[in-house]
Coordinates of N, CA and C in Angstrom, one line a residue:
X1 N 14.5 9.4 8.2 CA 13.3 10.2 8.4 C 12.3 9.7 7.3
X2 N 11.1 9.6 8.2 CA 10.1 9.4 6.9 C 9.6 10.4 5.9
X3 N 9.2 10.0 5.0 CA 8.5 11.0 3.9 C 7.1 11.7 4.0
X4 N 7.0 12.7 3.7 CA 5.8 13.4 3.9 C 5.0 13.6 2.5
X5 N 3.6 12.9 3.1 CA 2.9 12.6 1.9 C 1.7 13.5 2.5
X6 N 1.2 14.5 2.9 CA 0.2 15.0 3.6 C 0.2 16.3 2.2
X7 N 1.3 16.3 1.6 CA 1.1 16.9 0.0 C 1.1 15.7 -1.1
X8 N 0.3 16.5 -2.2 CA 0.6 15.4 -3.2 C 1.9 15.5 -3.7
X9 N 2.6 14.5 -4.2 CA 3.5 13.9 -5.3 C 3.2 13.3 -6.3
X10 N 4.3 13.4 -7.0 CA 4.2 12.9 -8.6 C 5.1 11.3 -8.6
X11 N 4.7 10.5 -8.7 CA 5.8 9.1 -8.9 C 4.9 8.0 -9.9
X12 N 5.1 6.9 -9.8 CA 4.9 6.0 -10.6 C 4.5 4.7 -9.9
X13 N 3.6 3.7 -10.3 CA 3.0 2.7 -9.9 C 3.5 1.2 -10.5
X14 N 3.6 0.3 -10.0 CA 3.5 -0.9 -10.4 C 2.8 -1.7 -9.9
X15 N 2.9 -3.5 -10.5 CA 2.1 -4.1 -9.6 C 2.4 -5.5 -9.9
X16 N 2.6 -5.8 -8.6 CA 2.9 -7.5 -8.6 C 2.1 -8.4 -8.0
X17 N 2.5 -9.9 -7.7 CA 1.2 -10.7 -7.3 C 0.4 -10.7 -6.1
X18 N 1.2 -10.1 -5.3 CA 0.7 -9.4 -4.0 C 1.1 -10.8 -3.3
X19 N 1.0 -10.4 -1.8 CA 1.6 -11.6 -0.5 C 0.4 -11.0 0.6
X20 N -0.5 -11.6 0.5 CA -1.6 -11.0 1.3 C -1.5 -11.8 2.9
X21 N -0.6 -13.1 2.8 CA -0.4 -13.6 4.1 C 1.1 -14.1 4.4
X22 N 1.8 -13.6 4.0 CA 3.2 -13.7 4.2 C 4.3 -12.6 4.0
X23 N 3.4 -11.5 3.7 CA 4.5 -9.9 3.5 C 5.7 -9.8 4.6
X24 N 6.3 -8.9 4.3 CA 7.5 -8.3 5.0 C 6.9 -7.8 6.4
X25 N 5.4 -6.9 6.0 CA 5.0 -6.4 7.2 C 4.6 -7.5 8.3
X26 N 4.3 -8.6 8.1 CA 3.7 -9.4 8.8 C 2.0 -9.6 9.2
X27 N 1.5 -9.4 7.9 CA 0.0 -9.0 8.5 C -0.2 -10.7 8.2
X28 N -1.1 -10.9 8.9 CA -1.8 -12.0 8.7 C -2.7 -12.1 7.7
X29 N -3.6 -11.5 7.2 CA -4.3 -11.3 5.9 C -4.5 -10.4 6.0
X30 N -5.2 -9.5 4.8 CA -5.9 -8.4 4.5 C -7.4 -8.2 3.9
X31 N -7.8 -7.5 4.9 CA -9.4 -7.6 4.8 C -10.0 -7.2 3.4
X32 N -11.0 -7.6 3.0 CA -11.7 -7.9 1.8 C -12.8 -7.0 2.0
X33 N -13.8 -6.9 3.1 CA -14.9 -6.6 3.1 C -15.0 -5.9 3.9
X34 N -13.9 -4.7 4.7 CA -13.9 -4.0 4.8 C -12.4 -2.9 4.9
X35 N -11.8 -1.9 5.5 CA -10.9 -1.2 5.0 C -9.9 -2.2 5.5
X36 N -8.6 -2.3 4.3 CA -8.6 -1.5 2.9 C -9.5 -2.0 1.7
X37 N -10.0 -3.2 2.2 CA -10.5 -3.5 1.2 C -10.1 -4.3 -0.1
X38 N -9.0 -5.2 0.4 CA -8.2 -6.1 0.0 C -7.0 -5.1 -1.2
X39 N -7.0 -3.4 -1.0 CA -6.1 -2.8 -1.4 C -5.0 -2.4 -1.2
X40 N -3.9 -2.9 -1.4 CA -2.4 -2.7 -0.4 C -1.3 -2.2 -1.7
X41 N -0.4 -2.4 -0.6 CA 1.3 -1.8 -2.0 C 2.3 -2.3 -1.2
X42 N 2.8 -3.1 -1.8 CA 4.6 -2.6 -1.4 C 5.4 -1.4 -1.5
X43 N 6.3 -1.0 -0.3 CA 6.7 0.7 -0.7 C 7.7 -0.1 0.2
X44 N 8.6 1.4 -0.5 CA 9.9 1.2 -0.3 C 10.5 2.4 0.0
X45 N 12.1 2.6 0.4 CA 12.8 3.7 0.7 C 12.4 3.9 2.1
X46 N 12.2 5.2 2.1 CA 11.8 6.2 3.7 C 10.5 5.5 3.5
X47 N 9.7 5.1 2.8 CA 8.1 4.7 3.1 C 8.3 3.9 3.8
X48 N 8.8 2.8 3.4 CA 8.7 1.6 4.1 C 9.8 1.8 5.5
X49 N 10.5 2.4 5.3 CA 11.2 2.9 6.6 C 11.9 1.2 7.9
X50 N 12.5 0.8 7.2 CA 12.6 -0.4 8.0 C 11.1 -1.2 9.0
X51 N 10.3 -1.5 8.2 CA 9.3 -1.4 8.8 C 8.0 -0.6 9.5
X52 N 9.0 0.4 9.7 CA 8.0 1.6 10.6 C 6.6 2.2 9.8
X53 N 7.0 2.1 8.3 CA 5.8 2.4 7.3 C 4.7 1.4 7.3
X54 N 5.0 0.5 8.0 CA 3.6 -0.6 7.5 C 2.7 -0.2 8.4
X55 N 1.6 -0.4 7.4 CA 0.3 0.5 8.1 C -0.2 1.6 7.4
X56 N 1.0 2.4 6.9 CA 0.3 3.6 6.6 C -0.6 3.5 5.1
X57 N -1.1 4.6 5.1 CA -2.1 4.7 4.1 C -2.0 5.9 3.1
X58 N -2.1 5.6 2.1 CA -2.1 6.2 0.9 C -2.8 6.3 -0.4
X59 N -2.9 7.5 -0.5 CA -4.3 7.7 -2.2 C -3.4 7.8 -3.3
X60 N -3.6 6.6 -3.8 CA -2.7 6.3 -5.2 C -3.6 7.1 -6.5
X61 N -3.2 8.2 -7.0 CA -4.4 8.1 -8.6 C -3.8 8.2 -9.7
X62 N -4.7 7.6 -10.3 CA -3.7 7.1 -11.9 C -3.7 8.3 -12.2
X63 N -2.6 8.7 -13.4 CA -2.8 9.9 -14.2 C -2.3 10.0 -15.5
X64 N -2.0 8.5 -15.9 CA -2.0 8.2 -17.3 C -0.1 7.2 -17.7
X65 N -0.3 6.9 -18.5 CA 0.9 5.8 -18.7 C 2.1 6.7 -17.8
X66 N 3.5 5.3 -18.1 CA 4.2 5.8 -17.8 C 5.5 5.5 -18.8
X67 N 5.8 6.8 -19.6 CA 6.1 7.1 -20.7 C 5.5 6.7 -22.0
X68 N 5.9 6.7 -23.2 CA 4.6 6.2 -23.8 C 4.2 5.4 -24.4
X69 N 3.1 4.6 -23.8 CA 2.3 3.8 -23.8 C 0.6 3.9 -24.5
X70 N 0.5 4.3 -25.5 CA -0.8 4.2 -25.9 C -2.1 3.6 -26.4
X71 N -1.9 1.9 -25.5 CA -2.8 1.4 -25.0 C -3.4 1.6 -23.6
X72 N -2.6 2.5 -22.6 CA -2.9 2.1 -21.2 C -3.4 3.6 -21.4
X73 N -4.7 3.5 -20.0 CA -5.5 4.7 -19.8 C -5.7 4.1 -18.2
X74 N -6.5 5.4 -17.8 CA -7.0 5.7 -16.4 C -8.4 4.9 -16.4
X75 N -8.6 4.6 -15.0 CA -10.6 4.4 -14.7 C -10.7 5.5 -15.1
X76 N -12.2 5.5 -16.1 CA -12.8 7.0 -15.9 C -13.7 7.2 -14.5
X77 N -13.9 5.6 -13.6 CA -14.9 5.9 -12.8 C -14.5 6.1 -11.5
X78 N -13.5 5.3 -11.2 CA -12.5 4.9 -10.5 C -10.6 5.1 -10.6
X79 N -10.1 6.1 -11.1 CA -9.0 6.4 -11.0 C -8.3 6.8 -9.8
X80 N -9.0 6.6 -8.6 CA -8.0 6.5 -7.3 C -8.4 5.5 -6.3
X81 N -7.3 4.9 -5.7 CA -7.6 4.1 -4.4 C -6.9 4.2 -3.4
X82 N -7.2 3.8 -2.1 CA -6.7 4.2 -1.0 C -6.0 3.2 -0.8
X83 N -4.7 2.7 0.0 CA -3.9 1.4 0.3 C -3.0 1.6 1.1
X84 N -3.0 0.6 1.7 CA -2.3 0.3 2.8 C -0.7 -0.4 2.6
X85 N 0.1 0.3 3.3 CA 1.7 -0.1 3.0 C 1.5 -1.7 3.9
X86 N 1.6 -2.5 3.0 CA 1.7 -4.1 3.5 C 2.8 -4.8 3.4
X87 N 4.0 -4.3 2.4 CA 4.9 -5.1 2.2 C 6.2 -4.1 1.7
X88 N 7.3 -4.9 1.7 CA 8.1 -4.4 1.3 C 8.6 -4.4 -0.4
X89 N 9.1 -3.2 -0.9 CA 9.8 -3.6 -2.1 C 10.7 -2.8 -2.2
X90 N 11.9 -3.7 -2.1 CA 13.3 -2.9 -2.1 C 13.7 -2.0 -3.3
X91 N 13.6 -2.5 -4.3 CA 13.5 -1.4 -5.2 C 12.8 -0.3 -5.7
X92 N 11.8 0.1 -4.7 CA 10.5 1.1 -4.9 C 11.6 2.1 -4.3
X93 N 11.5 3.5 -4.8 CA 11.7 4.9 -4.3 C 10.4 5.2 -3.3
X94 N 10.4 6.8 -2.7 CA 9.5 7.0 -1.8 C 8.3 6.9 -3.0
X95 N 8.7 7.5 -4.1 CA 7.3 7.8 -4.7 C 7.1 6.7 -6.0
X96 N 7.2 5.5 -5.9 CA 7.0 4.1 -6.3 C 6.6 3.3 -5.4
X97 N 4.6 2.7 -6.0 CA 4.4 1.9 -5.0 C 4.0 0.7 -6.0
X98 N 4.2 -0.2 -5.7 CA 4.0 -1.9 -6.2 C 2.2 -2.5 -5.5
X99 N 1.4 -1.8 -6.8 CA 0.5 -2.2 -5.8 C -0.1 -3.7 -6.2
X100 N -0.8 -4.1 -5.1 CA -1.7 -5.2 -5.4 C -2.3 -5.9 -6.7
X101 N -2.6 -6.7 -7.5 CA -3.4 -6.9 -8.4 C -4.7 -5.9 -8.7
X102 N -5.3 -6.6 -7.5 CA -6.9 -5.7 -7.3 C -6.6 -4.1 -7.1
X103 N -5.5 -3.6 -6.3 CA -5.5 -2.1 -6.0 C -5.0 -1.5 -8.2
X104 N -4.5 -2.6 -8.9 CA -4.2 -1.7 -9.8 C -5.5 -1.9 -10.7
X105 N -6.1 -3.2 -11.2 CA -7.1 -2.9 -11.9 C -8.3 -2.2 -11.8
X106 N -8.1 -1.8 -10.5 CA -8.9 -0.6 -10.1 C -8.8 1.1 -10.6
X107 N -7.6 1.2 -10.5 CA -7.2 2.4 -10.8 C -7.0 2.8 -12.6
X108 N -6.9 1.4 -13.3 CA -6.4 1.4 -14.9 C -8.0 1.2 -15.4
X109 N -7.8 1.4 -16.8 CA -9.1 1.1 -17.8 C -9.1 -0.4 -17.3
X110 N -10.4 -0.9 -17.7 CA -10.7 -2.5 -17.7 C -9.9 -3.3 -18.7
X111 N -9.4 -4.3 -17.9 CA -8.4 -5.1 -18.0 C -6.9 -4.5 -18.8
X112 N -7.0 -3.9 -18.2 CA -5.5 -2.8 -19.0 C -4.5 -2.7 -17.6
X113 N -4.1 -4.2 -16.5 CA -3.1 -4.0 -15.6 C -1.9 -4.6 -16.5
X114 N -2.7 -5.5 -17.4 CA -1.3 -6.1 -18.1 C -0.7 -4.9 -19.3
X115 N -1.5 -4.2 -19.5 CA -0.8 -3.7 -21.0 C -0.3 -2.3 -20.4
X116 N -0.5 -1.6 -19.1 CA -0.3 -0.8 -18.5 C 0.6 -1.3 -17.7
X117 N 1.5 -1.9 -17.0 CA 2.8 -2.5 -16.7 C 3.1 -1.0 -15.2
X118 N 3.2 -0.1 -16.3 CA 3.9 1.3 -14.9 C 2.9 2.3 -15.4
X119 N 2.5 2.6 -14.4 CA 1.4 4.1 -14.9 C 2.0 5.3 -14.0
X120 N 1.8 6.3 -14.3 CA 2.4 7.9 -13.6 C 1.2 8.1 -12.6
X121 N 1.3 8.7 -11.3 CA 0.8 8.5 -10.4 C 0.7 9.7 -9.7
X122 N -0.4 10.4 -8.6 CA -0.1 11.2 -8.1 C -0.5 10.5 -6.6
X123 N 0.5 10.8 -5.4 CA 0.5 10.6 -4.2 C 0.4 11.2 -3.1
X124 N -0.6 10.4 -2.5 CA -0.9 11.8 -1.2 C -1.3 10.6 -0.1
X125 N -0.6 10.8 1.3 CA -0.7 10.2 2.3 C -2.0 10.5 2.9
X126 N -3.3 9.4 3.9 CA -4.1 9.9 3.8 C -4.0 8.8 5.4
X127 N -5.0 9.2 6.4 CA -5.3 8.9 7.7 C -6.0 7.3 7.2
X128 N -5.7 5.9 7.6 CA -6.1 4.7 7.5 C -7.6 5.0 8.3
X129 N -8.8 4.5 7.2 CA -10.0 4.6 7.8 C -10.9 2.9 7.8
X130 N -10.1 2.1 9.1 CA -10.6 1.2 10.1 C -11.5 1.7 11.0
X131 N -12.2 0.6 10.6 CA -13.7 0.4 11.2 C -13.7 -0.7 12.6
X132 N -12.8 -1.2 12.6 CA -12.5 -2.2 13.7 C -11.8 -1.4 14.4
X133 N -12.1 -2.9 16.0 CA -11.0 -2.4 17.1 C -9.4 -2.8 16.8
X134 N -8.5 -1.8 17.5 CA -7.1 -2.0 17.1 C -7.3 -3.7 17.3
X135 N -5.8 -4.4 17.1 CA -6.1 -5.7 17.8 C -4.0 -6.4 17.9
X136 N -3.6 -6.9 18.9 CA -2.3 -7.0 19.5 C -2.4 -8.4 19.2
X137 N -1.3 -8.8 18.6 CA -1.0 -10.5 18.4 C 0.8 -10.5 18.3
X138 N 0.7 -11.8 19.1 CA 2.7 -12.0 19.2 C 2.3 -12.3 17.6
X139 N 3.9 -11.9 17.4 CA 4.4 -11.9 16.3 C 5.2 -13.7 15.8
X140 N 5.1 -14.1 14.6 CA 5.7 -15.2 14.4 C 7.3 -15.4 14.8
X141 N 7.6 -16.4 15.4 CA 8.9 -16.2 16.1 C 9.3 -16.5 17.4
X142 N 7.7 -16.0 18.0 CA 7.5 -15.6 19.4 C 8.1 -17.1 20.3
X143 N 9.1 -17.0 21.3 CA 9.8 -17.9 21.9 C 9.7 -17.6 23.3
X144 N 10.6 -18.7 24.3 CA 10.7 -18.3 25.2 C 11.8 -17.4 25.9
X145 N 12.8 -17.2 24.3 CA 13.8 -16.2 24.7 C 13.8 -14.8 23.6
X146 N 12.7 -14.8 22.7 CA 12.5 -13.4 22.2 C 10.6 -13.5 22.1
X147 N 10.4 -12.0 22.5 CA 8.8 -11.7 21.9 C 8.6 -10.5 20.6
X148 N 7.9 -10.6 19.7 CA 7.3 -9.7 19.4 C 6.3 -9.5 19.2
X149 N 5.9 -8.1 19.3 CA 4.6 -7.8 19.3 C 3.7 -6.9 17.5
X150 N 2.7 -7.7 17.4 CA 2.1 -6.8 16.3 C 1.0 -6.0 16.3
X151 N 0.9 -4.8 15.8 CA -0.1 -4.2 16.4 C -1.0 -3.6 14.8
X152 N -2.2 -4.4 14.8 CA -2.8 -4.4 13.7 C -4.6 -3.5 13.9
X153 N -4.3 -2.2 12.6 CA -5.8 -1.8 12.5 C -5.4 -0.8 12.7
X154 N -4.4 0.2 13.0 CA -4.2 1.3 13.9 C -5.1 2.6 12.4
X155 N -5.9 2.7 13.4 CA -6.8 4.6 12.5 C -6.0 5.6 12.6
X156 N -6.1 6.3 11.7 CA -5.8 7.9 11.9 C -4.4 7.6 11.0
X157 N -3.2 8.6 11.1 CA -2.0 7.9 10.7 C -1.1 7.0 11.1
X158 N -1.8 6.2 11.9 CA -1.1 4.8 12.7 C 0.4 5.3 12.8

């Protein structure tokens, strides 16, 4: 069963180099210039749900190191962003997401992703807000004895 994020939660953040065109989920890239806004995460456990979580969308906000760390702080201007489940990370719990480069220097003081490493997090699942039409593409693989199908852009909670 998946996890319900339609409340907030308490968990913790990380962040690696990101795979903007080769993830687990299979996206082909991820949009820049419009939603998400080149903001994504790896999630894991029931999020990632054998796949079924990719897509979904989530309001990550910093809420200060994670244990203690008294170089790392919050954006004062920007301490939350929205992101899209793009990949997998097997070691993430429901409430551990691996986000992006760009999704964490967003959320941390300026230039504080490196010295902030894990920050404490509050999590709340949130409706993916695409501006585009959905859009259907076979999936890499695609043969003349298996197909699959991807279904990329889905609004609402996809």
């Amino acid at each position: 069963s998946s996890a319900d994020y339609t409340t907030i939660s308490t968990g913790k953040s990380t962040y690696y180099g990101g795979n903007p065109s080769g993830n687990a989920c299979g996206f082909a890239t991820v949009a820049t210039s419009t939603f998400p806004f080149g903001y994504y995460a790896a999630c894991g456990s029931s999020v990632f749900n054998d796949g079924y979580g990719c897509g979904g969308c989530f309001e990550i906000t910093c809420k200060g190191p994670y244990g203690t760390n008294p170089g790392c702080s919050c954006s004062s201007s920007t301490p939350s962003v929205i992101v899209s489940c793009m990949d997998q990370c097997p070691e993430c719990s429901d409430t551990h997401f691996d986000l992006d480069p760009t999704a964490m220097a967003r959320i941390v003081g300026p230039g504080l992703s490196g010295t902030c490493g894990v920050i404490t997090t509050e999590i709340r699942r949130v409706p993916c807000l695409y501006q585009v039409n959905i859009k259907l593409r076979a999936k890499s693989g695609t043969s003349a004895h298996w197909y699959g199908l991807h279904i990329d852009d889905v609004a609402g909670y996809g």
